PDB file of C-alpha atoms in Angstrom:
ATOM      1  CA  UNK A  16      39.026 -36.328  23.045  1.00 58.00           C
ATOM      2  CA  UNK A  17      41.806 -39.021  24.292  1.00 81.00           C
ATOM      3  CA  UNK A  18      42.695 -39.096  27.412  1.00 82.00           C
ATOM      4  CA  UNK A  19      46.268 -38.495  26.354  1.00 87.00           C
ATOM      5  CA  UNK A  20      45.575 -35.378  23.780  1.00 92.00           C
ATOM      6  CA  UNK A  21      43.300 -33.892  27.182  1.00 91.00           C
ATOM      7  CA  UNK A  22      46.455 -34.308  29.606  1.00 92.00           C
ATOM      8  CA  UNK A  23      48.601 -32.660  27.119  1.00 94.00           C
ATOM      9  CA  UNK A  24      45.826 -29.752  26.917  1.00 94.00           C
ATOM     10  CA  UNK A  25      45.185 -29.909  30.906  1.00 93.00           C
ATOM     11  CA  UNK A  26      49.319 -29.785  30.860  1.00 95.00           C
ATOM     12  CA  UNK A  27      50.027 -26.882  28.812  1.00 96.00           C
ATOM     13  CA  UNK A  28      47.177 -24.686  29.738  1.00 95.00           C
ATOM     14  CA  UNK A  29      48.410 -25.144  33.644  1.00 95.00           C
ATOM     15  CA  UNK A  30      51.809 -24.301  32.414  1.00 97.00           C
ATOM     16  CA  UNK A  31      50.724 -21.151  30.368  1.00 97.00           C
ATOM     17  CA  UNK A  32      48.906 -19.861  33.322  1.00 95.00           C
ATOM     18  CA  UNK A  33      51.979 -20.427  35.770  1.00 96.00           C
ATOM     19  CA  UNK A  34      53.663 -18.665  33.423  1.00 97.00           C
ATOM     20  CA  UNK A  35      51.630 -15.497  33.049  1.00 97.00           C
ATOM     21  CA  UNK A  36      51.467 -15.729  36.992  1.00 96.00           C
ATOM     22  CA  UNK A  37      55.010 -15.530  37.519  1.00 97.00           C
ATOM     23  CA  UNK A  38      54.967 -12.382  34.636  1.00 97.00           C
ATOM     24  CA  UNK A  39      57.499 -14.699  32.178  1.00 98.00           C
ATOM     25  CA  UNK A  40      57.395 -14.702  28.316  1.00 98.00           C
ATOM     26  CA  UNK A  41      57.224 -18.025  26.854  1.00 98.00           C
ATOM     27  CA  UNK A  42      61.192 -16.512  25.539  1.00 98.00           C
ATOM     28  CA  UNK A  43      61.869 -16.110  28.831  1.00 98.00           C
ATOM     29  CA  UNK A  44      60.503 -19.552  30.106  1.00 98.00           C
ATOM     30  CA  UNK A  45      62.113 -20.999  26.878  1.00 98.00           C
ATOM     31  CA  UNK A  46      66.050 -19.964  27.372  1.00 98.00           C
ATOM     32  CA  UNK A  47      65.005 -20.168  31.349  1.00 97.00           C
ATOM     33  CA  UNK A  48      64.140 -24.001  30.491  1.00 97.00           C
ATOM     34  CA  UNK A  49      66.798 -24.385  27.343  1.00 96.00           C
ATOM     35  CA  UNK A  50      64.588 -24.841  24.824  1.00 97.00           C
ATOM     36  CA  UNK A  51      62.812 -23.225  21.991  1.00 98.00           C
ATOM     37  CA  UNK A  52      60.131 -20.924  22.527  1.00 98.00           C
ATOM     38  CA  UNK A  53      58.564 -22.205  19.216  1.00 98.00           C
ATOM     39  CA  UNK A  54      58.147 -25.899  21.593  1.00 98.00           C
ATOM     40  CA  UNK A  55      56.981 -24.026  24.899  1.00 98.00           C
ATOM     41  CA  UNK A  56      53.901 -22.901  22.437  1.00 98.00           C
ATOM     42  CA  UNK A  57      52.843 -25.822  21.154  1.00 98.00           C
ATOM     43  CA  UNK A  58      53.097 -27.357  25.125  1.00 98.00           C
ATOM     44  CA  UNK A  59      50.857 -24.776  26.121  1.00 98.00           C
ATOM     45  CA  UNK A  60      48.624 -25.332  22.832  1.00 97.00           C
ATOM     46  CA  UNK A  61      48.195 -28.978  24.092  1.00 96.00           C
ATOM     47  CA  UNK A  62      50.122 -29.637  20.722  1.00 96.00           C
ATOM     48  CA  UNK A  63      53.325 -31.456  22.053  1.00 95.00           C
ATOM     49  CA  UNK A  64      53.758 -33.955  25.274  1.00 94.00           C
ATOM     50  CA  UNK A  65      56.944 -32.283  27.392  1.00 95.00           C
ATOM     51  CA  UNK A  66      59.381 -34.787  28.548  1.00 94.00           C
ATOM     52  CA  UNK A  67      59.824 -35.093  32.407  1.00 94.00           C
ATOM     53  CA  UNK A  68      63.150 -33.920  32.387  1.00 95.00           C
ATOM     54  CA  UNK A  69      61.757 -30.601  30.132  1.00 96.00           C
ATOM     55  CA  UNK A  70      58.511 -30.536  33.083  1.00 96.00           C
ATOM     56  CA  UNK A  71      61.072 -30.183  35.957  1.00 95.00           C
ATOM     57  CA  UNK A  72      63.148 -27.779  33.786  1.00 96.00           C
ATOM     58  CA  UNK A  73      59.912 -25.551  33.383  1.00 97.00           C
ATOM     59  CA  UNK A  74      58.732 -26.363  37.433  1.00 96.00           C
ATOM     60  CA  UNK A  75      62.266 -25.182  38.140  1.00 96.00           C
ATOM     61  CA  UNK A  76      62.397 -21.945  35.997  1.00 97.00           C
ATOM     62  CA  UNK A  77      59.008 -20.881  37.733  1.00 97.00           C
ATOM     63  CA  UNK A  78      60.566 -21.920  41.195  1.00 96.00           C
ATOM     64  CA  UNK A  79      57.710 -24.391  42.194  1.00 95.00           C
ATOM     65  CA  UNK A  80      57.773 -28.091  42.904  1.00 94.00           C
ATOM     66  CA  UNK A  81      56.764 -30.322  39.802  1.00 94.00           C
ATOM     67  CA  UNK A  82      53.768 -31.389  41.446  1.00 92.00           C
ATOM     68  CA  UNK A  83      52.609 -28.127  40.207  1.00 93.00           C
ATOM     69  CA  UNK A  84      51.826 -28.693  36.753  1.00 93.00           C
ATOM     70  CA  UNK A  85      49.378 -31.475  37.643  1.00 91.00           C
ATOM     71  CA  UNK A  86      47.161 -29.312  39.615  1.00 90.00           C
ATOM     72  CA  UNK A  87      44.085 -28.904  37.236  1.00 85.00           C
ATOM     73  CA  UNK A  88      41.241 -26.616  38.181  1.00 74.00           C
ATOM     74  CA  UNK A  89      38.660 -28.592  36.617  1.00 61.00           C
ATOM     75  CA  UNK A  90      35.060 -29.726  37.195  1.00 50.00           C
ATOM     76  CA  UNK A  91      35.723 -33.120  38.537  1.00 51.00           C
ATOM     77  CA  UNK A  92      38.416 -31.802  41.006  1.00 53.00           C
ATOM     78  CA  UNK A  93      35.966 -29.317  42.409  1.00 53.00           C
ATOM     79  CA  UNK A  94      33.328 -32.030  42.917  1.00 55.00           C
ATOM     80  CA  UNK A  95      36.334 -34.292  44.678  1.00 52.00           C
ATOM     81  CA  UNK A  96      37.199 -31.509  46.950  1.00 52.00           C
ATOM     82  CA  UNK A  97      33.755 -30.081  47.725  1.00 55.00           C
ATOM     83  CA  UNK A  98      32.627 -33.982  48.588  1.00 57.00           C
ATOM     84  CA  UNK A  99      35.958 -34.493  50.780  1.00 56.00           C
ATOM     85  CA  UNK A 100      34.609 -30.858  52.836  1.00 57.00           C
ATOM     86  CA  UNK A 101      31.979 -32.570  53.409  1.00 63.00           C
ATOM     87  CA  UNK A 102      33.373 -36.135  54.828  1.00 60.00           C
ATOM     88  CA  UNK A 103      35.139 -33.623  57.200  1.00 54.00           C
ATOM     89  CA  UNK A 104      32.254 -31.695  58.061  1.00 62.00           C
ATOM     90  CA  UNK A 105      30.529 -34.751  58.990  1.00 63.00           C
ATOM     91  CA  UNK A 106      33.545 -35.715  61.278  1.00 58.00           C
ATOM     92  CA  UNK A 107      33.494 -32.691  62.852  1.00 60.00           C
ATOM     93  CA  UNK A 108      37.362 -31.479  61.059  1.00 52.00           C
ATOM     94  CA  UNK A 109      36.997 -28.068  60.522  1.00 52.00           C
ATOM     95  CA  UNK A 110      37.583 -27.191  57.111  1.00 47.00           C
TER      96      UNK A 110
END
């Protein structure tokens, strides 16, 4: 898969669970973010990139800080933060 068609995915499926998390339809997230709910779907589906300005629209509408979106709980994340516990172990941080 391309590395842009995988940050789309990575995107929308980050967005979809913020969503659910904060108990919003994708209507609700839609008119919250003025747009369609027909394009918050196919974000979520990994089907359509989001603009910026539509991102900080949705970060807004869920009340968290862009950054947000681009948090991805995936494998090679993990293995970053489980070998960065370990630098700090080693240097005596606790963690």
């Amino acid at each position: 898969m391309g590395r842009n068609r995988e940050l789309k995915r990575k995107i929308g499926e980050r967005i979809s669970l913020l969503r659910r998390q904060a108990k919003f339809t994708q209507e609700e997230l839609a008119e919250l973010s003025d747009c369609s709910t027909t394009f918050i779907s196919k974000v979520e589906r990994g089907k359509c990139a989001a603009s910026i300005k539509l991102l900080g629209a949705i970060a807004n509408s869920l009340k968290l800080p862009i950054r947000e979106l681009f948090v991805f709980d995936d494998h090679e994340n993990e293995e970053r933060k489980i070998e960065g516990l370990a630098r700090c172990r080693v240097h005596g941080f606790p963690v």
